Coordinates of C-alpha atoms in Angstrom, one line a residue:
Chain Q
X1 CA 47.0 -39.9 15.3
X2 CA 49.6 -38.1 17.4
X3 CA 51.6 -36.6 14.7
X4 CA 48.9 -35.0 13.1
X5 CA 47.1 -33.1 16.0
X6 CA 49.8 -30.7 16.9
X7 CA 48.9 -29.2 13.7
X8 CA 45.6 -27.6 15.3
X9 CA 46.1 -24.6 15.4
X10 CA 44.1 -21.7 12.8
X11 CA 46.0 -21.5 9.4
X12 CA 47.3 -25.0 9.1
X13 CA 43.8 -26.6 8.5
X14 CA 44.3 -28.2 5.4
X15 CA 47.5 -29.6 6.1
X16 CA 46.5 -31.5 9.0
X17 CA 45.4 -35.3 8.4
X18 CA 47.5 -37.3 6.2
X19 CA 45.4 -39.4 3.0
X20 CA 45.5 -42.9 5.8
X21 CA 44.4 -41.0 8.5
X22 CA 41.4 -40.0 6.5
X23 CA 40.8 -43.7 4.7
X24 CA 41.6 -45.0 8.6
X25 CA 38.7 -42.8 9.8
X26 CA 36.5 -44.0 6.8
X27 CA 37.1 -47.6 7.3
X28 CA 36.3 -47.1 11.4
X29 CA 33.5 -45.8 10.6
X30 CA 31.8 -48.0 8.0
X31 CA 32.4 -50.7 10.6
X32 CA 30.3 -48.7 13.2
X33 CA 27.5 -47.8 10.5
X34 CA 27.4 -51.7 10.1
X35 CA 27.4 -52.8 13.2
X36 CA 24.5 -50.3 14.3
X37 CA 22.2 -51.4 11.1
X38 CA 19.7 -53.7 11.0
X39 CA 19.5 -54.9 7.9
X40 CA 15.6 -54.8 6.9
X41 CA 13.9 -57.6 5.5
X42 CA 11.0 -58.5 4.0
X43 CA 9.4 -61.7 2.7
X44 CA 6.3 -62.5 1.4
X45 CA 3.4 -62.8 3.2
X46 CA 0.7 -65.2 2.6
X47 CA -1.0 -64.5 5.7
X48 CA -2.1 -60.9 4.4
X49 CA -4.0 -62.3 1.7
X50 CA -5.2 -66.0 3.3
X51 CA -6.6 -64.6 7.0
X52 CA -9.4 -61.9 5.4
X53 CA -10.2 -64.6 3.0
X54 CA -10.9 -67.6 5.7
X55 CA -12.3 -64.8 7.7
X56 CA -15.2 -64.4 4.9
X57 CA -15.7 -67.9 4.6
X58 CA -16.2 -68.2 7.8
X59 CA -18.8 -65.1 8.2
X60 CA -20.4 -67.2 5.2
X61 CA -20.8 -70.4 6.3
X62 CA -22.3 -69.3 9.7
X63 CA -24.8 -67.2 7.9
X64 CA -25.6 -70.1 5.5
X65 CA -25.6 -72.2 9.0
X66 CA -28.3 -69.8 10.5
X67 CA -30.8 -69.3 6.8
X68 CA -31.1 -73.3 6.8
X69 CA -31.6 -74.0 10.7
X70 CA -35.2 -72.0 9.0
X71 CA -36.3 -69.5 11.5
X72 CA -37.8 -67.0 9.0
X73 CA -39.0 -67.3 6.0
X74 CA -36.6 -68.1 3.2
X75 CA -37.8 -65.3 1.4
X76 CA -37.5 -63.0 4.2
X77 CA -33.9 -64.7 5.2
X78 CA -32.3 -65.6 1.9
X79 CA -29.1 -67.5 2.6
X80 CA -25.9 -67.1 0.7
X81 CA -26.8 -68.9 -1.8
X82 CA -30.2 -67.5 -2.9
X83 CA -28.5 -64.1 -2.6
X84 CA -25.8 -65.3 -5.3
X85 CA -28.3 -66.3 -7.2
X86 CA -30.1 -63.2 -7.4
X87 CA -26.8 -61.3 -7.7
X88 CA -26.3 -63.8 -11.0
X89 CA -29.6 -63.3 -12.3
X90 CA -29.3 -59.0 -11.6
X91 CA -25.4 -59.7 -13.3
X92 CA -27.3 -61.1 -16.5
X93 CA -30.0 -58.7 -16.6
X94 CA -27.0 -55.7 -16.6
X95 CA -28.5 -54.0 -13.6
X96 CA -25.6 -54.9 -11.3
X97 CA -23.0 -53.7 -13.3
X98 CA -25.0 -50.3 -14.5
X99 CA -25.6 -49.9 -11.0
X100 CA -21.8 -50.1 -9.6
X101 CA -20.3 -48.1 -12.6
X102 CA -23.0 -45.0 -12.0
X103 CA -22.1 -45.0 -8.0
X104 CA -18.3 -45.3 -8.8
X105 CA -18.5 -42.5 -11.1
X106 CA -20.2 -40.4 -8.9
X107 CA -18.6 -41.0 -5.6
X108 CA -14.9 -41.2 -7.4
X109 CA -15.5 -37.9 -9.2
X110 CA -17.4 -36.6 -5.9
X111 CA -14.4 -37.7 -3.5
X112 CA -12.0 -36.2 -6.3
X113 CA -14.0 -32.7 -6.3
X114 CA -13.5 -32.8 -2.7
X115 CA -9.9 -33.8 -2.7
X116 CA -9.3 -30.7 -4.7
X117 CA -11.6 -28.6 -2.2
X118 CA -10.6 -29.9 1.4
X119 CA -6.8 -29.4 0.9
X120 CA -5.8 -26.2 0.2
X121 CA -9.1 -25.8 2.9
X122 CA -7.4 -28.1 5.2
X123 CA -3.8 -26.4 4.9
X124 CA -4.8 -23.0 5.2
X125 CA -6.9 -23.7 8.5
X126 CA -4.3 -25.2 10.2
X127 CA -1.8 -22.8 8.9
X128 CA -3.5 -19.6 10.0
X129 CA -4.0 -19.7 13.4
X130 CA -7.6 -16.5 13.4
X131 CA -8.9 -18.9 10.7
X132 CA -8.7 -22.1 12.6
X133 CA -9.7 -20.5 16.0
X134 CA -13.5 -19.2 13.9
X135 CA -14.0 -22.0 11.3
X136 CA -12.2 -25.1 13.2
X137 CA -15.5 -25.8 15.0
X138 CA -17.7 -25.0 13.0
X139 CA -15.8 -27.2 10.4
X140 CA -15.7 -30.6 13.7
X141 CA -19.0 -29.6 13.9
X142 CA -19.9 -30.1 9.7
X143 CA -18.3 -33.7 10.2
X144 CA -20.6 -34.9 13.1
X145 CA -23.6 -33.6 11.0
X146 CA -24.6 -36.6 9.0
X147 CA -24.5 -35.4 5.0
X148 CA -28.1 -37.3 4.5
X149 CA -29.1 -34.6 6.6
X150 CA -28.5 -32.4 3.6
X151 CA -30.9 -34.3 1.6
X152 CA -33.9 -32.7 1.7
X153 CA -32.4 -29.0 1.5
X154 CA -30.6 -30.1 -1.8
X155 CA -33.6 -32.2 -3.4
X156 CA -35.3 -28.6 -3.0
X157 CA -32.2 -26.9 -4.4
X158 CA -31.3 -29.2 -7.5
X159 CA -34.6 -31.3 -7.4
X160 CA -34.0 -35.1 -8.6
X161 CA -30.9 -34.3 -10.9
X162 CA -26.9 -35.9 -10.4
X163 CA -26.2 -32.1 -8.3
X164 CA -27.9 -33.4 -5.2
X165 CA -26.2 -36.4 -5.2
X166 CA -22.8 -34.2 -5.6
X167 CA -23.7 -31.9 -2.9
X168 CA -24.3 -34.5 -0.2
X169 CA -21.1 -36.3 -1.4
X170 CA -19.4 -33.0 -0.8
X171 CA -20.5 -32.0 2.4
X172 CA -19.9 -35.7 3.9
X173 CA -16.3 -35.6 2.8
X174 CA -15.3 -32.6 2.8
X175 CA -15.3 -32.0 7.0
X176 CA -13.2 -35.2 6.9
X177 CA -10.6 -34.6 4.9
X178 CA -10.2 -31.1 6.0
X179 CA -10.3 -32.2 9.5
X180 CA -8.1 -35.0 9.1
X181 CA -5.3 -32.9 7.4
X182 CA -5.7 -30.4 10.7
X183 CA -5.3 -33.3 13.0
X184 CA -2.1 -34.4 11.0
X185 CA -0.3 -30.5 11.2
X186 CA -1.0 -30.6 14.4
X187 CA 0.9 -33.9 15.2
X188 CA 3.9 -32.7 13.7
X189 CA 6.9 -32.3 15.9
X190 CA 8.0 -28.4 16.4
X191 CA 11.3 -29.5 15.2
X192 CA 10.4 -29.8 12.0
X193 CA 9.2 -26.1 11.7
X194 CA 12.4 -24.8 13.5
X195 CA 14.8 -26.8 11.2
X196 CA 13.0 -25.6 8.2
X197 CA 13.0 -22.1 9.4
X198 CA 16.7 -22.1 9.9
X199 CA 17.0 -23.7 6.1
X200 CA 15.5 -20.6 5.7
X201 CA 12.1 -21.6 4.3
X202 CA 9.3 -19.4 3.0
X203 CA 6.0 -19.5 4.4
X204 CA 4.4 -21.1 1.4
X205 CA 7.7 -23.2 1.4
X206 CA 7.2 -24.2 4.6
X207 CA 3.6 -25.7 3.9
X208 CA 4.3 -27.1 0.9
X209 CA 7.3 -29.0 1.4
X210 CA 7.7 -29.8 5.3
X211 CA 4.3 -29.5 6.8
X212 CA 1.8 -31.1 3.9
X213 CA 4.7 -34.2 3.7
X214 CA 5.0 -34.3 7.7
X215 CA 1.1 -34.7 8.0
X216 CA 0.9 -36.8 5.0
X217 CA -0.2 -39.8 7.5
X218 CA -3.0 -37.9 9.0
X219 CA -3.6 -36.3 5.8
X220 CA -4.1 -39.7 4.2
X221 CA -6.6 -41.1 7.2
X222 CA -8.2 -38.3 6.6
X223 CA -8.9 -38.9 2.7
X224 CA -10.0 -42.4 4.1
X225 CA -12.5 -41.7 6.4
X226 CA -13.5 -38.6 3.6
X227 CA -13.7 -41.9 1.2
X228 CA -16.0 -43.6 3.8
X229 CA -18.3 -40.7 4.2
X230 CA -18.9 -39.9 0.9
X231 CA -19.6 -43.6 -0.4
X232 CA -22.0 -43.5 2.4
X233 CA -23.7 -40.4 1.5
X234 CA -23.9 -41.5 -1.6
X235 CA -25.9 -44.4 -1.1
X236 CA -27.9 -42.3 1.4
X237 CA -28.7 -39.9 -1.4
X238 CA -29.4 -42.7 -3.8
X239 CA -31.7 -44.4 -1.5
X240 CA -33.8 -41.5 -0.7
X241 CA -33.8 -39.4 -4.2
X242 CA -35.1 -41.6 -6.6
X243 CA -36.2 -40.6 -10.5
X244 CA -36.2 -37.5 -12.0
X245 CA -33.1 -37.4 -14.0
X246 CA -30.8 -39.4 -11.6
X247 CA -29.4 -42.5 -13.1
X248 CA -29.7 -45.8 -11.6
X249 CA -27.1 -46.2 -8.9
X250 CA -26.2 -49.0 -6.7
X251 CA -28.7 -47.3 -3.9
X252 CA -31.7 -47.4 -6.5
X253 CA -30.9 -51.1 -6.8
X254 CA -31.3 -51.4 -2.8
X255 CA -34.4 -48.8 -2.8
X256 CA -35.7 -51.5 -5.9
X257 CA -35.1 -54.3 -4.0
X258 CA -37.4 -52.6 -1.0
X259 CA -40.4 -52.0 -3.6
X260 CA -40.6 -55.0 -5.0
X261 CA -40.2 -56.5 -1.4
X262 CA -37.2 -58.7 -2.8
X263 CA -34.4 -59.7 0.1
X264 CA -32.3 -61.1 -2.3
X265 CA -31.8 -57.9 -4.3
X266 CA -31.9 -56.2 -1.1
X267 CA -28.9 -58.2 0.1
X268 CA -27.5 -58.7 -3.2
X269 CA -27.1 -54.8 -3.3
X270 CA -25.8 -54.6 0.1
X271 CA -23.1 -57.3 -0.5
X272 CA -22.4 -54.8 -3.7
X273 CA -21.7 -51.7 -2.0
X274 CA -19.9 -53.5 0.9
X275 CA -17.7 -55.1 -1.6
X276 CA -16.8 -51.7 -3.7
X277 CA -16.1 -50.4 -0.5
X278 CA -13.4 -53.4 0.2
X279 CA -12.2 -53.4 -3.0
X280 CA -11.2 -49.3 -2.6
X281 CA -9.5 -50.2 0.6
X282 CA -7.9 -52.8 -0.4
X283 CA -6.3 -51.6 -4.1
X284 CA -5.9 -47.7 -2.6
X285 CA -5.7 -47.0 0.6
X286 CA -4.0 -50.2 2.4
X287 CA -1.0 -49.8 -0.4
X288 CA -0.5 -46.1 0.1
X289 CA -1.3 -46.3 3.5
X290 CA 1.6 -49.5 4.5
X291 CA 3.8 -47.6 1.8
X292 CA 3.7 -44.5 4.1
X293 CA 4.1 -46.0 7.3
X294 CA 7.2 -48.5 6.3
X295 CA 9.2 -45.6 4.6
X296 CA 8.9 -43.8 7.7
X297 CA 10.4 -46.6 9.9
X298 CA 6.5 -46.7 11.5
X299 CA 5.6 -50.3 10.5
X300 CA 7.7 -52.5 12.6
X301 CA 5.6 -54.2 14.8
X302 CA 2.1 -53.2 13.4
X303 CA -0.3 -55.8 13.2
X304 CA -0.9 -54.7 10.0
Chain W
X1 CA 36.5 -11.1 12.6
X2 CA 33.9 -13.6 12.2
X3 CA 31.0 -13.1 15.4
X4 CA 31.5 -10.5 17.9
X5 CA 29.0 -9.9 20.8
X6 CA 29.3 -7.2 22.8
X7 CA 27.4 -6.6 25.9
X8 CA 24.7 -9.2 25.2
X9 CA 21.7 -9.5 27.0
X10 CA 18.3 -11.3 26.8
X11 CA 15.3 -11.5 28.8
X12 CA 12.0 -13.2 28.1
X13 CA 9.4 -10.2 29.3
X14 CA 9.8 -9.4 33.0
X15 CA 11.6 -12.5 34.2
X16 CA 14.9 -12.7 35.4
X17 CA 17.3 -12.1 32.7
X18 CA 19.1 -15.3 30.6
X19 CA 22.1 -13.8 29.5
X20 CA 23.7 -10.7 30.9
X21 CA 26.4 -8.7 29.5
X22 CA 27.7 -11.4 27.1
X23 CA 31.1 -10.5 25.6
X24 CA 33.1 -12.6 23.2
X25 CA 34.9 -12.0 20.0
X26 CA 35.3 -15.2 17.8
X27 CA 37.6 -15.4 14.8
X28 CA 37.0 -16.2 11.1
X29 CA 38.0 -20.1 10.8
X30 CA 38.1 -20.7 14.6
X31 CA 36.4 -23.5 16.8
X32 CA 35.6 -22.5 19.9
X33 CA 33.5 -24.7 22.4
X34 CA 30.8 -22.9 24.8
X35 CA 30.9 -24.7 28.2
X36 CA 28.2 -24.2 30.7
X37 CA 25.8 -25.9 33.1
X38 CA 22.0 -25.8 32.5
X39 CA 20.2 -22.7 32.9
X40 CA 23.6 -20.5 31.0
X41 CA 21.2 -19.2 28.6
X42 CA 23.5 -21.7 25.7
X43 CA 20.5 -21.9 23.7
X44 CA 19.2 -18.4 23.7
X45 CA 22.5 -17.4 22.9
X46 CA 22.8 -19.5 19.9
X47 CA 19.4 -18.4 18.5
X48 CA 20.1 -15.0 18.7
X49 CA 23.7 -15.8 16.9
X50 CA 21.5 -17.6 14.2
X51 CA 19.2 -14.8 13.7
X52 CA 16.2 -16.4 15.6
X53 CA 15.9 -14.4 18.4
X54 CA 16.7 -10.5 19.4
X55 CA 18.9 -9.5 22.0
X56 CA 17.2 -7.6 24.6
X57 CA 19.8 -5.6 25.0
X58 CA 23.9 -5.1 23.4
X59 CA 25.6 -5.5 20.0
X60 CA 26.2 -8.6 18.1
X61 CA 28.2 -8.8 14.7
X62 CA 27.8 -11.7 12.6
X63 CA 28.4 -12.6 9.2
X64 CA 25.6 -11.0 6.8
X65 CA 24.3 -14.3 5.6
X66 CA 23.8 -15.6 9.4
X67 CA 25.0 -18.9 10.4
X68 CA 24.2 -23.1 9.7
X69 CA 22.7 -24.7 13.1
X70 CA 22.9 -28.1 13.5
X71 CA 20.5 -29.3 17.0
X72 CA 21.3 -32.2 19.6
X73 CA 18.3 -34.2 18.0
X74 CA 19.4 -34.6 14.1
X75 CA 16.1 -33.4 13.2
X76 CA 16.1 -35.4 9.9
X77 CA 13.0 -35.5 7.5
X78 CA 11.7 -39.3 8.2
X79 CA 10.2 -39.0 4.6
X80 CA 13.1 -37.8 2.5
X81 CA 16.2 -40.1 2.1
X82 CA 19.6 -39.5 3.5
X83 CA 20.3 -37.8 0.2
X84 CA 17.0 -35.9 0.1
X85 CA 17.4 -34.1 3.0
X86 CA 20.5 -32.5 2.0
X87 CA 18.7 -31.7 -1.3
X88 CA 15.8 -30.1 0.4
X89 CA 18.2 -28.0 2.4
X90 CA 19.7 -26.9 -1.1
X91 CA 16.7 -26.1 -2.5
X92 CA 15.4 -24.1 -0.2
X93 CA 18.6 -22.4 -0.7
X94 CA 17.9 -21.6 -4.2
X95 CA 20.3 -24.5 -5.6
X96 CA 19.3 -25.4 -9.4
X97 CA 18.0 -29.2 -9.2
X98 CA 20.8 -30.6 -11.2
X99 CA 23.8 -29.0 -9.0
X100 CA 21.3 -29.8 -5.9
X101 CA 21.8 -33.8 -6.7
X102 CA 26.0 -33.3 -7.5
X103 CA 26.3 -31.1 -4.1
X104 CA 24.8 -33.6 -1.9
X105 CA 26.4 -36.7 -2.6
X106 CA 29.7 -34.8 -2.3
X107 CA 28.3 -33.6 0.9
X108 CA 26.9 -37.0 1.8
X109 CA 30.6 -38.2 1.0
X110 CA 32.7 -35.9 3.0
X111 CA 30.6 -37.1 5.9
X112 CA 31.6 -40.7 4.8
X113 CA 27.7 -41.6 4.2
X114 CA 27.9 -41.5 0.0
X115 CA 26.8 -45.5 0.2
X116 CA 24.0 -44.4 2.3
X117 CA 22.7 -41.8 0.5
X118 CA 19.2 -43.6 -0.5
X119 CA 18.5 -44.7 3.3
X120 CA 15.5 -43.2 5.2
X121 CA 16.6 -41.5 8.9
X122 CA 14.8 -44.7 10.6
X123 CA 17.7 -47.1 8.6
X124 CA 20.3 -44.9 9.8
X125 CA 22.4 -45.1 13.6
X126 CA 22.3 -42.3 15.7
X127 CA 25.5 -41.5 14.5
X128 CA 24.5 -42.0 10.9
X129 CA 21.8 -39.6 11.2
X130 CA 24.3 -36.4 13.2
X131 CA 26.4 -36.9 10.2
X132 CA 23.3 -36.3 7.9
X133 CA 22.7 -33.6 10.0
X134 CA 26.3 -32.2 9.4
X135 CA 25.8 -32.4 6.0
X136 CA 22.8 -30.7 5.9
X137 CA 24.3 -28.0 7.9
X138 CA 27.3 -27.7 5.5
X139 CA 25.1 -27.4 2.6
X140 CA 23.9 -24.1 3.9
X141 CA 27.3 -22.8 2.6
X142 CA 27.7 -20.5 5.2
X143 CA 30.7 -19.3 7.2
X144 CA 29.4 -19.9 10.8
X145 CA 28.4 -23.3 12.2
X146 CA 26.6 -23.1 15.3
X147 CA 26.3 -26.9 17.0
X148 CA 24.0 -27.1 19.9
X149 CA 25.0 -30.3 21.9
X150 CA 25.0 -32.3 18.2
X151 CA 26.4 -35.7 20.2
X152 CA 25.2 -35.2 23.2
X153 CA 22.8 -38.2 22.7
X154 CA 25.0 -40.7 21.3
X155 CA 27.0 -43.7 22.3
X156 CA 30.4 -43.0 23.9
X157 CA 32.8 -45.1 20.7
X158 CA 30.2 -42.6 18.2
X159 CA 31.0 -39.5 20.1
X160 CA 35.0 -40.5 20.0
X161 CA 34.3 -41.3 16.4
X162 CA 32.2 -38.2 15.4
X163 CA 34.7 -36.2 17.5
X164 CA 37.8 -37.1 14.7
X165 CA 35.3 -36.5 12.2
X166 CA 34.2 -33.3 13.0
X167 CA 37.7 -31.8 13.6
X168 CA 38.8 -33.2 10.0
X169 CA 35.7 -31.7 8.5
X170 CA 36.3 -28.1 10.4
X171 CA 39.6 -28.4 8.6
X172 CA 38.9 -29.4 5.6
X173 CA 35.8 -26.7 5.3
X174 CA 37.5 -24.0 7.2
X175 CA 34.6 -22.7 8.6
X176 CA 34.2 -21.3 12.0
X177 CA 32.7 -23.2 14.6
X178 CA 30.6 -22.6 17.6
X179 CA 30.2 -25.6 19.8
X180 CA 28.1 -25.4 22.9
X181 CA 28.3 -28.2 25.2
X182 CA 28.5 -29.1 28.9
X183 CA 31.5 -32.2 28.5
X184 CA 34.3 -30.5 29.6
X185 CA 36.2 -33.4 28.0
X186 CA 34.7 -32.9 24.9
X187 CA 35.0 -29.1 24.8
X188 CA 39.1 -29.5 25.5
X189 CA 38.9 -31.7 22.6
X190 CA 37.8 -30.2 19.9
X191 CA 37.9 -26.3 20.8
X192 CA 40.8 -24.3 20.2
X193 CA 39.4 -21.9 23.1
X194 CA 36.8 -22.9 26.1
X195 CA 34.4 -20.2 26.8
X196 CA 32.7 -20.8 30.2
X197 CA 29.3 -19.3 30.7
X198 CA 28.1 -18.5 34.0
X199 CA 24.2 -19.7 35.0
X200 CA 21.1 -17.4 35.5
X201 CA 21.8 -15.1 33.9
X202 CA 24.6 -16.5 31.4
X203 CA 27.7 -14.5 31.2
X204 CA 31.1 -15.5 29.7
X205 CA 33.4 -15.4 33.0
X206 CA 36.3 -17.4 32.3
X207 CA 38.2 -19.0 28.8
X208 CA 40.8 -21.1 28.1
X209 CA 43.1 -21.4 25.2
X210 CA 43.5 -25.5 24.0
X211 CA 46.8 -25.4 22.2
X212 CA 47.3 -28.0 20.0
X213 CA 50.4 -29.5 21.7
X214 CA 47.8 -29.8 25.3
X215 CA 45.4 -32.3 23.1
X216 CA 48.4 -34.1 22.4
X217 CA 49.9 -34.6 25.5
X218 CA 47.1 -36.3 27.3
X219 CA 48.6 -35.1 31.0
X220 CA 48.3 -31.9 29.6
X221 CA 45.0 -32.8 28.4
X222 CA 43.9 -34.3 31.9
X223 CA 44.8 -31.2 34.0
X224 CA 43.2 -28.5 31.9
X225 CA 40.0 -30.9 31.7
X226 CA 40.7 -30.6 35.7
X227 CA 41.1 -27.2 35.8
X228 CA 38.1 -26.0 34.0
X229 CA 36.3 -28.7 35.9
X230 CA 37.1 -27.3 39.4
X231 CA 36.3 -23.5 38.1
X232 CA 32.7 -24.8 36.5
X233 CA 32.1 -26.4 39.8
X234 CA 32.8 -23.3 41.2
X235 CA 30.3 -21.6 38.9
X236 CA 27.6 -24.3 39.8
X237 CA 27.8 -24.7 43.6
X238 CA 27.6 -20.5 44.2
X239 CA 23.6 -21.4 43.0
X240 CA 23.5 -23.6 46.3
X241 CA 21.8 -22.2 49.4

């Protein structure tokens, strides 16, 4: 080391460290950058996959526990059983499947619509600080109004035809997502702005590439719960607008079920539209969601 | 000349003034390290170098296409790898996508970090992450690097370490350097000149020059780190009442 650091002084830059110096400096290093690693590691686990499923079985066998200890009426209590039943006969009749693949449709295409709608929404709210200060409560507001709420005023605007259904689908999950991409900008550390700034990013630059990846988390709760809402209001808007030209959806089967005074339909479409919800979480959000948080370094420890 | 400042001073609305009649002339290719106690009015000073802030008041010259800043906290993108965040900082610069991959892994290598390229800021040491940080800073391609207290949060062997790296890199890259800090150790280390910067408001009162042959000789070493010790104390105890 000694020989080389008289050499500091303006002009003689280059000259300074020798070719070992440098390889000496490299190898120091790489030995500190080992020591302070952890090496990750990740194994398979089971427990992800066996704990829901025991967890059902369990809510199962208590409620096929309580339908034979026969305080109601079986019909009026079906147990699990008579409800699978019903579910197979419904499955062979093709109502089942006619009913999922019309709600999917819908609340996929409905969700997607408002994907495409909340974001740019979302982004420019909590971008543009007048915009946010007039429409930010008005838009908290829109997501504490329940969309069935917007039933009636769109039967009377679209009557019984697949635009009322989109319309409450919309206004349930629109609020959400737009409000959960808010809530994610605002978490984001002021750091991240100032570095980008001296990078010398562009406003639009700035949104697109720091702040809409920095509040990707909140951004992507927000898509959930907008998920949530809309599935809901879609079975809301199923239940209540019946006929006309709306197909048969999986709340028409529940809203059957009620008219013909049949429980096991009833729960049979209730296990239904519990289970597409599952299924959705399951296959889309929990994926992108852990795949987020772990590439972030925000999983360790999660008792997810 | 690379940055000159001449009678700088700032104040945030009617409060007391930060910096005061700031005057310092740095040269093209030099490393000089800003040494001052809290409250010198470092930062506000190094945003205004950087083209973040206006001076109230004074001149300053810097190069026309402003200055890299590299912060204490490395400030890393926890969603982009090692490699991406020097890529973002390239394309934000207007660097095609194909020369943006090429320039960072030779940036990523002359911070010794090419084999970590594809790790995310949470798989990286403290240190790791700084010298991401530097890299990122050096992509910027410009001829000022302004350093706010870059290693003021790491591990006394990663300082040591970072220190060696950062002097090989200033003389490989021949850029000019402006290092604030308030390790008088460190400043004697790597600066060739110590500017010491007065508190409330922040002034440039006293400087030092670090010839090469004092960081050699660690006496020599020891009694200017003594000197400029004694004279910041100075500086820091006429605050006392």
């Amino acid at each position: 080391m000694a020989s080389n650091v008289t050499e500091l002084e303006p002009g003689a830059h280059a000259a300074g460290t020798t070719r070992t110096e440098t390889e000496d400096l490299r190898a120091l290093e790489a030995g500190l950058d080992e020591l302070q690693s952890e090496a990750a590691h990740r194994r398979r686990d089971w427990g992800r996959v066996a704990l829901p499923l025991g967890a059902v079985v369990v809510v199962l066998l208590v409620w096929q526990i309580v339908a034979s200890l026969g305080l109601k009426r079986q019909d009026l209590m079906p147990g699990p059983l008579d409800v699978a039943a019903s579910l197979a006969q419904l499955w062979r009749e093709g109502q089942v499947q006619e009913a999922i693949v019309t709600s999917l449709t819908r609340g996929l295409l409905g969700f997607a619509v408002s994907i495409v709608i909340g974001t740019p929404l979302g982004l420019l709210l909590a971008q543009v600080r007048p915009l946010r200060r007039a429409f930010g409560p008005l838009i908290s507001g829109l997501q504490v109004l329940p969309s069935v709420a917007w039933v009636p005023a769109a039967i009377i605007w679209f009557g019984l035809t697949d635009g009322t259904v989109y319309f409450v689908v919309l206004m349930g999950a629109i609020p959400s997502i737009v409000n959960g991409l808010i809530a994610g900008v605002d978490q984001i550390p002021p750091h991240y702005r100032s570095v980008a700034k001296v990078l010398g990013a562009s406003r639009l630059e700035l949104a697109l590439q720091v702040v809409l990846p920095a509040a990707l988390p909140g951004y992507v709760a927000g898509l959930k719960q907008g998920w949530a809402f809309s599935w809901r209001s879609l079975m809301a808007a199923e239940i209540i607008a019946v006929g006309g030209s709306l197909g048969f959806g999986l709340g028409s089967l529940l809203d059957q079920g009620r008219t013909l005074s049949d429980m096991g339909i009833v729960m049979g479409a209730i296990i239904a539209i519990l289970a597409v919800g599952i299924l959705i979480e399951l296959l889309v959000f929990g994926p992108v969601e852990r795949r987020l948080l772990r590439r972030r370094g925000l999983l360790a420890g999660a008792t997810r | 000349m690379s940055v000159l400042l001449e009678n700088l001073g700032k104040r945030f609305g009617d409060g007391a003034p930060v910096l005061d009649g700031v005057n310092a002339s740095i040269g093209a290719g030099e490393f000089v390290a800003l040494l001052g106690a809290s409250g010198c009015g470092k930062s506000t000073l190094l945003n205004i170098i950087a083209g973040l802030e206006r001076p109230s008041s004074g001149a300053l010259e810097v190069p026309a296409d402003g200055a890299a800043f590299m912060f204490q906290d490395a400030a890393l993108y926890p969603w982009l790898t090692a490699r991406g965040n020097v890529e973002l900082a390239l394309k934000l610069r207007g660097v095609g996508k194909a020369e943006r991959r090429a320039r960072a892994t030779e940036l990523l290598d002359l911070v010794h970090l090419g084999e970590a390229a594809d790790k995310r800021p949470h798989e990286l040491s403290g240190g790791m992450r700084q010298r991401v940080a530097l890299a990122r800073a050096l992509s910027q391609d410009r001829e000022v690097l302004l350093m706010d207290e870059p290693f003021a949060a790491l591990d006394a062997i990663t300082r040591d370490l970072l220190h060696d790296e950062l002097t090989r890199i200033w003389r490989e890259t021949n850029r000019t350097i402006i290092f604030v800090t308030h390790n008088v150790r460190e400043a004697v280390r790597l600066g060739q000149r110590v500017l010491l910067l007065s508190s409330r408001p922040g002034r440039v009162v006293s400087e030092w020059a670090v010839p090469g042959a004092v960081k050699d000789d660690a006496a020599a070493a020891a009694a200017l780190t003594a000197d400029i010790t004694a004279r910041l104390r100075e500086e820091i105890r006429r605050h006392g009442k």
